[in-house]
mmCIF file of C-alpha atoms and ligand atoms in Angstrom:
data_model
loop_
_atom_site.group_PDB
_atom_site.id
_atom_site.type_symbol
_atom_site.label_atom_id
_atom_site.label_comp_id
_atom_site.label_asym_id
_atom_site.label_seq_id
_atom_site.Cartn_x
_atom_site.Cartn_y
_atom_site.Cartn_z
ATOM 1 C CA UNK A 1 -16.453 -53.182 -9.398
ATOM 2 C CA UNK A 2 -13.005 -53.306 -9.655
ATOM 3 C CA UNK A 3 -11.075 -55.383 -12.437
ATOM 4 C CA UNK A 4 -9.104 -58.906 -11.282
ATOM 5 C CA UNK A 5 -6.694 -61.163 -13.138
ATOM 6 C CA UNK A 6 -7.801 -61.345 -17.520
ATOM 7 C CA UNK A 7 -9.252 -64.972 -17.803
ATOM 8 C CA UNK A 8 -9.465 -64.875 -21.587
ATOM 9 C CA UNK A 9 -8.463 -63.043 -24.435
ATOM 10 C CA UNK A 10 -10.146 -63.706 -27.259
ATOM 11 C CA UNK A 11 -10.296 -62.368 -30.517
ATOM 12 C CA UNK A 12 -12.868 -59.773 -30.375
ATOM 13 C CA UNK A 13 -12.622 -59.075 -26.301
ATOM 14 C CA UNK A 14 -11.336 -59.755 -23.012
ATOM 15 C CA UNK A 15 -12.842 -61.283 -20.039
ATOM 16 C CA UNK A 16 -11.683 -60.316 -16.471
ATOM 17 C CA UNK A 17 -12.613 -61.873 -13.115
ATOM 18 C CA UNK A 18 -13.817 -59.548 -10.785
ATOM 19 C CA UNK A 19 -14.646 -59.602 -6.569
ATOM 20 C CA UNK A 20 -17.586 -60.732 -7.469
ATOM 21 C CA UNK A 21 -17.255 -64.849 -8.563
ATOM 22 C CA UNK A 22 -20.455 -64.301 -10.134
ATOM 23 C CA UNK A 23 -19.468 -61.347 -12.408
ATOM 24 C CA UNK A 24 -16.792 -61.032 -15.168
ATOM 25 C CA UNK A 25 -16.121 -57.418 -16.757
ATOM 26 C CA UNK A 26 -15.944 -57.991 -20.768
ATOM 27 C CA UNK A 27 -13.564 -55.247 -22.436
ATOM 28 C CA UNK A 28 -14.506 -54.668 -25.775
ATOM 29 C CA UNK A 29 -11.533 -54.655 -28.965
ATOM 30 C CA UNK A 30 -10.877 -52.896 -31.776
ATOM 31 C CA UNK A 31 -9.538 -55.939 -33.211
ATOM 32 C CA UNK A 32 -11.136 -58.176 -35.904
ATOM 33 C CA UNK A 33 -10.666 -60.975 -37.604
ATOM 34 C CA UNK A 34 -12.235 -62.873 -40.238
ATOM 35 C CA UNK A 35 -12.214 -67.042 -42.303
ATOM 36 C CA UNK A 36 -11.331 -68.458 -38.713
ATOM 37 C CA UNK A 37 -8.436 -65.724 -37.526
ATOM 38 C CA UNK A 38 -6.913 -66.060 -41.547
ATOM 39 C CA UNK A 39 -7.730 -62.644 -41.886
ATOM 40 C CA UNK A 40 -6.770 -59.636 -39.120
ATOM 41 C CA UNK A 41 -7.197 -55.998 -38.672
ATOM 42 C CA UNK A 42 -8.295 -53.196 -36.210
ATOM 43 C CA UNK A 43 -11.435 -51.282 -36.729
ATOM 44 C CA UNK A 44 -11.136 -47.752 -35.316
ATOM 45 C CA UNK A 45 -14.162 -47.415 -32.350
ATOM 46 C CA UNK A 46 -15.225 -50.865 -33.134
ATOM 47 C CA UNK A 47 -14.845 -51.715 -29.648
ATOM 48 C CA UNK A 48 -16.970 -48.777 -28.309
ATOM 49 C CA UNK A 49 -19.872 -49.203 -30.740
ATOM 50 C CA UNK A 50 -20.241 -53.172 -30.030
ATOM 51 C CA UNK A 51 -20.235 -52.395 -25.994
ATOM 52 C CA UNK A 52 -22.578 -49.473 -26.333
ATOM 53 C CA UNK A 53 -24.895 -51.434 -28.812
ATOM 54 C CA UNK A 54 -24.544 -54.584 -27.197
ATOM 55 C CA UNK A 55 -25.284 -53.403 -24.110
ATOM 56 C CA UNK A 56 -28.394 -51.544 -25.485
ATOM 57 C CA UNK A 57 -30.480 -54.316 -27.031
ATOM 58 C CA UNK A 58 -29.544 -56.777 -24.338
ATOM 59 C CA UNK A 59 -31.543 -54.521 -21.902
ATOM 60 C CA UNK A 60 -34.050 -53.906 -24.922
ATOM 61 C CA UNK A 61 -34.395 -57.910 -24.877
ATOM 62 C CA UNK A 62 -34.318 -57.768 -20.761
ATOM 63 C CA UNK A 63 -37.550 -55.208 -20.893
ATOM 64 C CA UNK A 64 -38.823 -57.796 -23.369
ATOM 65 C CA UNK A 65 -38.449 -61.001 -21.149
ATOM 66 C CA UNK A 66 -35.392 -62.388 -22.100
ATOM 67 C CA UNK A 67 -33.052 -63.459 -19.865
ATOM 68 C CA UNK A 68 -29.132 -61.973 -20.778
ATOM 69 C CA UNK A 69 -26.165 -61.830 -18.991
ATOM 70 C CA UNK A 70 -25.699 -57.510 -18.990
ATOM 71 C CA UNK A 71 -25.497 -55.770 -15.312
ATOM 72 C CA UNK A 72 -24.129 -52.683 -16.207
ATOM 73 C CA UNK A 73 -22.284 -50.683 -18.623
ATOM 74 C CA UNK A 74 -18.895 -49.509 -16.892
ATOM 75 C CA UNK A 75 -16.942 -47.467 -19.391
ATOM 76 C CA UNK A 76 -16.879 -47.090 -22.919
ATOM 77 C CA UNK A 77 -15.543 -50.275 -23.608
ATOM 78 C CA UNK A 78 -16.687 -52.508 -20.417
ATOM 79 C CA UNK A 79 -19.351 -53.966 -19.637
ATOM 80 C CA UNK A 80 -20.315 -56.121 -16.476
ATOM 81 C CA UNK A 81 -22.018 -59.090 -16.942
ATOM 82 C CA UNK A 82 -23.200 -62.384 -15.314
ATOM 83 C CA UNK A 83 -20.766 -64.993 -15.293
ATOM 84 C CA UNK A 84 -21.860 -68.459 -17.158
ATOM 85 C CA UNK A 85 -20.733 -71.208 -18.702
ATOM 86 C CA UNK A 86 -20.766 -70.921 -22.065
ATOM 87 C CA UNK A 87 -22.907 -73.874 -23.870
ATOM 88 C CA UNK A 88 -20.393 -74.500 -26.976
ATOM 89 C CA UNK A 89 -22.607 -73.592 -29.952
ATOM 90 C CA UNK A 90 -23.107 -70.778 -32.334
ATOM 91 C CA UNK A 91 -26.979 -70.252 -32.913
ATOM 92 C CA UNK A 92 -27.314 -68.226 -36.044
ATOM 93 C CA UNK A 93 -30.514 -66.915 -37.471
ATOM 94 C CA UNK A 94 -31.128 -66.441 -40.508
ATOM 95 C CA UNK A 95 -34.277 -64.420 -42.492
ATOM 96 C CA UNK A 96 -32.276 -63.541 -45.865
ATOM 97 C CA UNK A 97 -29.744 -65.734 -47.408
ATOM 98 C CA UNK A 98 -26.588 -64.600 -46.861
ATOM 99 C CA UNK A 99 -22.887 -65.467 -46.661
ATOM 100 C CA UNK A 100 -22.303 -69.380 -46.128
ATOM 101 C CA UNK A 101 -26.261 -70.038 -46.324
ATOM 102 C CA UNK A 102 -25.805 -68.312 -49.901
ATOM 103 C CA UNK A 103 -22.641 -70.555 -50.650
ATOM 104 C CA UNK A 104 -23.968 -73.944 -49.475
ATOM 105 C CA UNK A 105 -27.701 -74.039 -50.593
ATOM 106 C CA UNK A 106 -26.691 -71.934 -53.703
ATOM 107 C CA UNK A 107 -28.859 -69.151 -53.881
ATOM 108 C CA UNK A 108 -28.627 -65.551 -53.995
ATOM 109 C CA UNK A 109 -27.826 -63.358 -51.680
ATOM 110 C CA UNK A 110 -30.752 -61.322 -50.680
ATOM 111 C CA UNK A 111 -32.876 -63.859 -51.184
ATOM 112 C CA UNK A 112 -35.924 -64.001 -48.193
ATOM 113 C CA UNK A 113 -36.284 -67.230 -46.543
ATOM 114 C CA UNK A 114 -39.778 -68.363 -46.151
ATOM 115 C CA UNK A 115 -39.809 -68.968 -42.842
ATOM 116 C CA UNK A 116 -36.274 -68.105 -40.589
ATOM 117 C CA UNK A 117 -33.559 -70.976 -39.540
ATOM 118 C CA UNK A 118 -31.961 -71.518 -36.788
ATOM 119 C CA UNK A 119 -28.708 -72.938 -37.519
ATOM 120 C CA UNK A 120 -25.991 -74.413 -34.971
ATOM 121 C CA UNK A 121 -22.165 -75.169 -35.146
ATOM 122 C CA UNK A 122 -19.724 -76.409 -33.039
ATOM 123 C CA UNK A 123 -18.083 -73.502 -31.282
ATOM 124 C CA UNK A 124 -14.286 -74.680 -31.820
ATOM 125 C CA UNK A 125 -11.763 -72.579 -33.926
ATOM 126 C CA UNK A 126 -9.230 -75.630 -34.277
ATOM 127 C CA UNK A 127 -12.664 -77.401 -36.180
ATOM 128 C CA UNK A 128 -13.545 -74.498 -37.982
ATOM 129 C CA UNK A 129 -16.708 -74.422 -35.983
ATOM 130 C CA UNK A 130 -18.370 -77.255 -38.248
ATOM 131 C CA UNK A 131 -22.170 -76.916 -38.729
ATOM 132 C CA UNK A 132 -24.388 -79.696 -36.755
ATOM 133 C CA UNK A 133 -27.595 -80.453 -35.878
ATOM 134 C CA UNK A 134 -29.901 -81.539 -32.553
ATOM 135 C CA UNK A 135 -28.697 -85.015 -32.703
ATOM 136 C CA UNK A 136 -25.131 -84.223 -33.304
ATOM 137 C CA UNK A 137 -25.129 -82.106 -29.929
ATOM 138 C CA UNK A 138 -26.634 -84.203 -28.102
ATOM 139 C CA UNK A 139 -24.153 -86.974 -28.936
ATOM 140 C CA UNK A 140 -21.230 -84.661 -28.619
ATOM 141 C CA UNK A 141 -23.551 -84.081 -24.730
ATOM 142 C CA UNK A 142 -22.865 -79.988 -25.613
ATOM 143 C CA UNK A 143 -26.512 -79.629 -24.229
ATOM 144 C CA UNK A 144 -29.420 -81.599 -23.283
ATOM 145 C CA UNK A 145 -32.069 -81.654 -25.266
ATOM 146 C CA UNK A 146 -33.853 -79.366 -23.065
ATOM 147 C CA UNK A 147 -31.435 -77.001 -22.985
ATOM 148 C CA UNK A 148 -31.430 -77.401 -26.935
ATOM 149 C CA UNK A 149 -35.699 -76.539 -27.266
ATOM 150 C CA UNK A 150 -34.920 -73.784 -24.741
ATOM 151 C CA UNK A 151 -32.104 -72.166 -26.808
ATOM 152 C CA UNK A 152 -34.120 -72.683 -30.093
ATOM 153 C CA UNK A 153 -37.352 -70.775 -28.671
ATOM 154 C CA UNK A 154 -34.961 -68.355 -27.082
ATOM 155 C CA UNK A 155 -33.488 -67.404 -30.479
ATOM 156 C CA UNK A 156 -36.568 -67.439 -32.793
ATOM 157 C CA UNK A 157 -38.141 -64.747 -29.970
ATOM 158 C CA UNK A 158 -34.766 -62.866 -29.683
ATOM 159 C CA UNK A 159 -34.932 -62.966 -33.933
ATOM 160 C CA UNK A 160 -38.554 -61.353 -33.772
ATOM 161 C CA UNK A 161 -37.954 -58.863 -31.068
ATOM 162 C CA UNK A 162 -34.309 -57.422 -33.308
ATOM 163 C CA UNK A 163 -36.052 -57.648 -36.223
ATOM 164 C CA UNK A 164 -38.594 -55.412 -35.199
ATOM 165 C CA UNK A 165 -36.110 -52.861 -33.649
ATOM 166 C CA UNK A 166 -33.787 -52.508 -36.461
ATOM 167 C CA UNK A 167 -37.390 -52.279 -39.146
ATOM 168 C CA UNK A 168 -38.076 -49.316 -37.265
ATOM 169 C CA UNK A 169 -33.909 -48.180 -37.199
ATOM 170 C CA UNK A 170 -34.382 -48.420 -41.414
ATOM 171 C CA UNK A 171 -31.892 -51.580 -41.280
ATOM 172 C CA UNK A 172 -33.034 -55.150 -42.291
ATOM 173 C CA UNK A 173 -31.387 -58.062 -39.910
ATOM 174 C CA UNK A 174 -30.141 -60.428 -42.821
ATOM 175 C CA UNK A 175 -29.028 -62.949 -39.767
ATOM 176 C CA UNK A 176 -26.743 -63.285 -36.799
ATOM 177 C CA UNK A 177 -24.989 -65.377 -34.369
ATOM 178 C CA UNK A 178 -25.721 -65.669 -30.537
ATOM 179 C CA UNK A 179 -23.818 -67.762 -27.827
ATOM 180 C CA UNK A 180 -25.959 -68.466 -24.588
ATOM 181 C CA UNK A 181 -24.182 -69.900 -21.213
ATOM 182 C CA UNK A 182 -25.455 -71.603 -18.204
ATOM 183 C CA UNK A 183 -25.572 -70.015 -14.836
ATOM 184 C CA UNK A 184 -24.472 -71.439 -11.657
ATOM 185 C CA UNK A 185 -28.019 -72.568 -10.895
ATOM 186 C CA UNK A 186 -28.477 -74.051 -14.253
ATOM 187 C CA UNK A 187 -30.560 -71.326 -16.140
ATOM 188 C CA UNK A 188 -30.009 -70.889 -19.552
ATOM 189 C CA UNK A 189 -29.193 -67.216 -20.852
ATOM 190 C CA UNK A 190 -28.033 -64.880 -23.733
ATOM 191 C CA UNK A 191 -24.273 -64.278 -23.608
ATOM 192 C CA UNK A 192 -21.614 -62.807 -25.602
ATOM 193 C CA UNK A 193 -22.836 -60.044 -27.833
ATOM 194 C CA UNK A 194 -24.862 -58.388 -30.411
ATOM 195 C CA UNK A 195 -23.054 -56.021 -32.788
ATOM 196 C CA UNK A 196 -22.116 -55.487 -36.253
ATOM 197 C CA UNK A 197 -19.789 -58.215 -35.923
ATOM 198 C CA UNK A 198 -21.954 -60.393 -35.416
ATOM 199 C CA UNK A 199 -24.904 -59.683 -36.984
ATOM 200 C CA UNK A 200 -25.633 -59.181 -41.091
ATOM 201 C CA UNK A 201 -27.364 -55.420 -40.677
ATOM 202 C CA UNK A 202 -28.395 -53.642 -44.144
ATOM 203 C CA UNK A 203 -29.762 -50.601 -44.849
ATOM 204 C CA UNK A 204 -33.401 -51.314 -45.963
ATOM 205 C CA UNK A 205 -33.868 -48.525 -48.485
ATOM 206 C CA UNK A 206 -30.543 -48.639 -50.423
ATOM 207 C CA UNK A 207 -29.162 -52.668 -49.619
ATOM 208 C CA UNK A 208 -25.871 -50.816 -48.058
ATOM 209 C CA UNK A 209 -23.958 -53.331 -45.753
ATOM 210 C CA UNK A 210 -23.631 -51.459 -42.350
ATOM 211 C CA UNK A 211 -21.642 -54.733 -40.615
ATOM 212 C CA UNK A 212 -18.867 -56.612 -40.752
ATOM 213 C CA UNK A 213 -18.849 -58.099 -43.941
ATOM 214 C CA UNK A 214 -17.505 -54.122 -44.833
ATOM 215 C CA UNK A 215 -14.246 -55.935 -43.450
ATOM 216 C CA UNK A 216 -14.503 -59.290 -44.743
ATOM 217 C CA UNK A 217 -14.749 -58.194 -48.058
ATOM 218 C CA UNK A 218 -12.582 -55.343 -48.308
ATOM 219 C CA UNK A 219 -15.519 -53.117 -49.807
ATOM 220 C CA UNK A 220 -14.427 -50.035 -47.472
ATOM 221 C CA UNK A 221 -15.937 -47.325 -45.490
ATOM 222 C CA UNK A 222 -15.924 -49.918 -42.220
ATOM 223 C CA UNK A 223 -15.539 -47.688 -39.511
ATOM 224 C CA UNK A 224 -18.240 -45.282 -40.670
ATOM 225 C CA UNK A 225 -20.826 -48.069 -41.075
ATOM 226 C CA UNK A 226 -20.322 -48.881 -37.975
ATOM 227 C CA UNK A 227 -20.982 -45.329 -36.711
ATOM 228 C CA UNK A 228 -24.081 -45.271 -39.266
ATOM 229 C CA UNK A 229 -25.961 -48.425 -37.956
ATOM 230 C CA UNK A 230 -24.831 -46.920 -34.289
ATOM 231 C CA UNK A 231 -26.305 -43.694 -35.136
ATOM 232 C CA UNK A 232 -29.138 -45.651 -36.194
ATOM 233 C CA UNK A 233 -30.303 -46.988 -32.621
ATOM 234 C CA UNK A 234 -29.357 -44.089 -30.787
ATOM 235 C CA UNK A 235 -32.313 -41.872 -32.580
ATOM 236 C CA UNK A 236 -34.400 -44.600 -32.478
ATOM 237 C CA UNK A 237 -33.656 -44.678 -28.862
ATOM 238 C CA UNK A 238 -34.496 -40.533 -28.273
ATOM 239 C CA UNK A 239 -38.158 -41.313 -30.008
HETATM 240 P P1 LIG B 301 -13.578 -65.631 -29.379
HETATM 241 O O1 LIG B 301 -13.454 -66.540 -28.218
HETATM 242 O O2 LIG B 301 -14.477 -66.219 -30.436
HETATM 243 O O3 LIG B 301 -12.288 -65.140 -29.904
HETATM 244 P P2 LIG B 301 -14.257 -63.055 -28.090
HETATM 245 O O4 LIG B 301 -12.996 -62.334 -28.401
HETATM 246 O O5 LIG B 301 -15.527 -62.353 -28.294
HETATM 247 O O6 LIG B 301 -14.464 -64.401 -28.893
HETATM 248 O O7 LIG B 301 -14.116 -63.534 -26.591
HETATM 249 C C1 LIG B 301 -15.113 -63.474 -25.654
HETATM 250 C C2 LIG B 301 -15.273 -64.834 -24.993
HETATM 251 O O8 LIG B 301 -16.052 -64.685 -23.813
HETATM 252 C C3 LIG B 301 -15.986 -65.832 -25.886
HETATM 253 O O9 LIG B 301 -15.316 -67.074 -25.817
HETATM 254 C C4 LIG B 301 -17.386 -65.934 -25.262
HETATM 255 O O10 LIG B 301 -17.940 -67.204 -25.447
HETATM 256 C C5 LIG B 301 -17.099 -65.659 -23.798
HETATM 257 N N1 LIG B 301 -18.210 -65.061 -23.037
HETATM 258 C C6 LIG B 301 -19.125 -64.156 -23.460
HETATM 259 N N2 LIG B 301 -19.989 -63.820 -22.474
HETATM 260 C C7 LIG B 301 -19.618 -64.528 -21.380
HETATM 261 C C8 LIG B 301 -20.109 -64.630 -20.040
HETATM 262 N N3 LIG B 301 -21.171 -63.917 -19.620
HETATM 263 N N4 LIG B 301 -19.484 -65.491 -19.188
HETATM 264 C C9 LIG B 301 -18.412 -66.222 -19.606
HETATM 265 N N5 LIG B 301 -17.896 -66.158 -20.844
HETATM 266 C C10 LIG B 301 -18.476 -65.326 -21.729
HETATM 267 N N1 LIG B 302 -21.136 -65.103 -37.349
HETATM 268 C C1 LIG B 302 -20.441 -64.714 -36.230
HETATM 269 N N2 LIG B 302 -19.355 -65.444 -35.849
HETATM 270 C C2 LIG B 302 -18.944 -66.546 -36.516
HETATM 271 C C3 LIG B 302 -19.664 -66.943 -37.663
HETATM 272 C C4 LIG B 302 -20.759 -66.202 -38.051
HETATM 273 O O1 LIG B 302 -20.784 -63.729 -35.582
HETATM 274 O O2 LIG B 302 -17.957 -67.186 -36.108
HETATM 275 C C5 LIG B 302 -22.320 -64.330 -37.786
HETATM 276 C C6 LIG B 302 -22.045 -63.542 -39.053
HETATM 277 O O3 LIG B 302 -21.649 -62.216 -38.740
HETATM 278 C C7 LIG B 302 -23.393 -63.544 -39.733
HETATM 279 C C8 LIG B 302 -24.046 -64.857 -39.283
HETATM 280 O O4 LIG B 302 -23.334 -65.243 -38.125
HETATM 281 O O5 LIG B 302 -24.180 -62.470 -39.251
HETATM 282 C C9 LIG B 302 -24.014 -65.940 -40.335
HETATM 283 O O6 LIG B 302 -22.698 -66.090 -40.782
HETATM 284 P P1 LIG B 302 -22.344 -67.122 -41.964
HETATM 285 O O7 LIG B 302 -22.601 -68.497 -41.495
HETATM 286 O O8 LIG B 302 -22.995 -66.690 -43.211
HETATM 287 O O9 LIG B 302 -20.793 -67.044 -42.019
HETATM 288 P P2 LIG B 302 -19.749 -66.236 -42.874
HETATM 289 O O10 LIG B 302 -20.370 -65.850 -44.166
HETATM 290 O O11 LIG B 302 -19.419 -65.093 -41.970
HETATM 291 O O12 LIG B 302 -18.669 -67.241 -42.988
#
């Protein structure tokens, strides 16, 4: 599959056309950014570990009956992938309070959640990717309200199914944030990715943070927690 003209460069990645209309080729950064592109860096690897583990538990979710966009890993940093159109909404689940959860309600970080939330917001950096409900994105028509119980059940499952992996990795999945698209014949599916970057991963039996907020927060030692939490799913993977 050979590479065509770069659609989009975004902050984390780049998306490439291919000969195939229905496939795009996603090259993976070592570029990050953090508060809405205020903040910038380069992680060394990054870009490596999020294809690799991306790529990974999308076919783990595949195996378990979820529909994702991954074909096929290319290279270290590539992956090909089913072309969609992107529904505009970051779905983040949440089992431990964490980061603007934390901030907002006012409650401790670390704190379990009785039951987990699915939260959305308006994917749109010049907003600041505002937080809204149902009724707001169904006004805004960003998706039907099918599409809406569809993505909802979809994330809750995805949420079991990674929460179960990473138990048996020793890493607790605090919360994270999936995008899903629409294919050409109007399926709904996971998209984007599923990395430290955008995912809240911590080491169950010392609380370490092995994820992004390493970066945000300038507490150090970035690149080798992304290595650790990698290292983490690769011998889970040769068990
Ligand atoms: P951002 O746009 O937030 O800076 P990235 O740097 O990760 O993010 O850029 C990747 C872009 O590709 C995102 O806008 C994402 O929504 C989009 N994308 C991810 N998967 C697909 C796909 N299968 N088809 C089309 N677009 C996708
Ligand atoms: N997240 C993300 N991209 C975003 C916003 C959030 O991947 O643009 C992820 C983030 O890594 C975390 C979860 O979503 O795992 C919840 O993030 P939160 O709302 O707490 O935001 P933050 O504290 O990062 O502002």
């Amino acid at each position: 599959m050979e590479k065509q003209e770069l659609l989009y460069e975004g902050k984390a990645k780049k998306v490439y056309r291919t000969d195939d209309p229905q496939l795009y080729i996603i090259d993976y950064k070592d570029d990050a950014t953090a508060f809405n592109g205020l903040k910038k860096g380069t992680i060394g690897g990054k870009g490596i570990i999020n294809n690799q583990m991306s790529n990974r538990l999308m076919q783990m979710l595949e195996r378990e009956g979820i529909p994702t966009h991954f074909v096929q890993e290319l290279s270290e940093r590539q992956a090909l992938v089913r072309k969609v159109s992107i529904v505009p909404l970051e779905v983040i689940v949440r089992n431990i309070a964490a980061g603007s959860f934390s901030k907002r309600y006012g409650v401790v970080e670390g704190m379990a959640l009785e039951t987990p939330v699915v939260e959305l917001s308006y994917k749109n950096d010049a907003l600041g990717d505002p937080l809204l409900n149902d009724d707001h994105a169904l006004a805004l028509k960003l998706a039907t309200r099918q599409e809406l119980d569809i993505i909802r059940s979809m994330a809750l499952k995805i949420n079991a199914l990674l929460q179960q992996f990473w138990a048996e990795c020793g890493v607790t999945l605090v919360d994270f944030k999936l995008e899903f698209g629409k294919t050409d014949d109007g399926r709904i599916i996971l998209a984007d990715e599923i990395s430290p970057d955008t995912c809240r991963l911590w080491d169950t039996a010392t609380g370490k943070k092995l994820d992004k907020d390493r970066f945000r927060r300038d507490l150090g030692d970035v690149e080798a927690a992304y290595e650790e939490v990698m290292n983490r799913l690769v011998a889970h993977a040769q068990h």
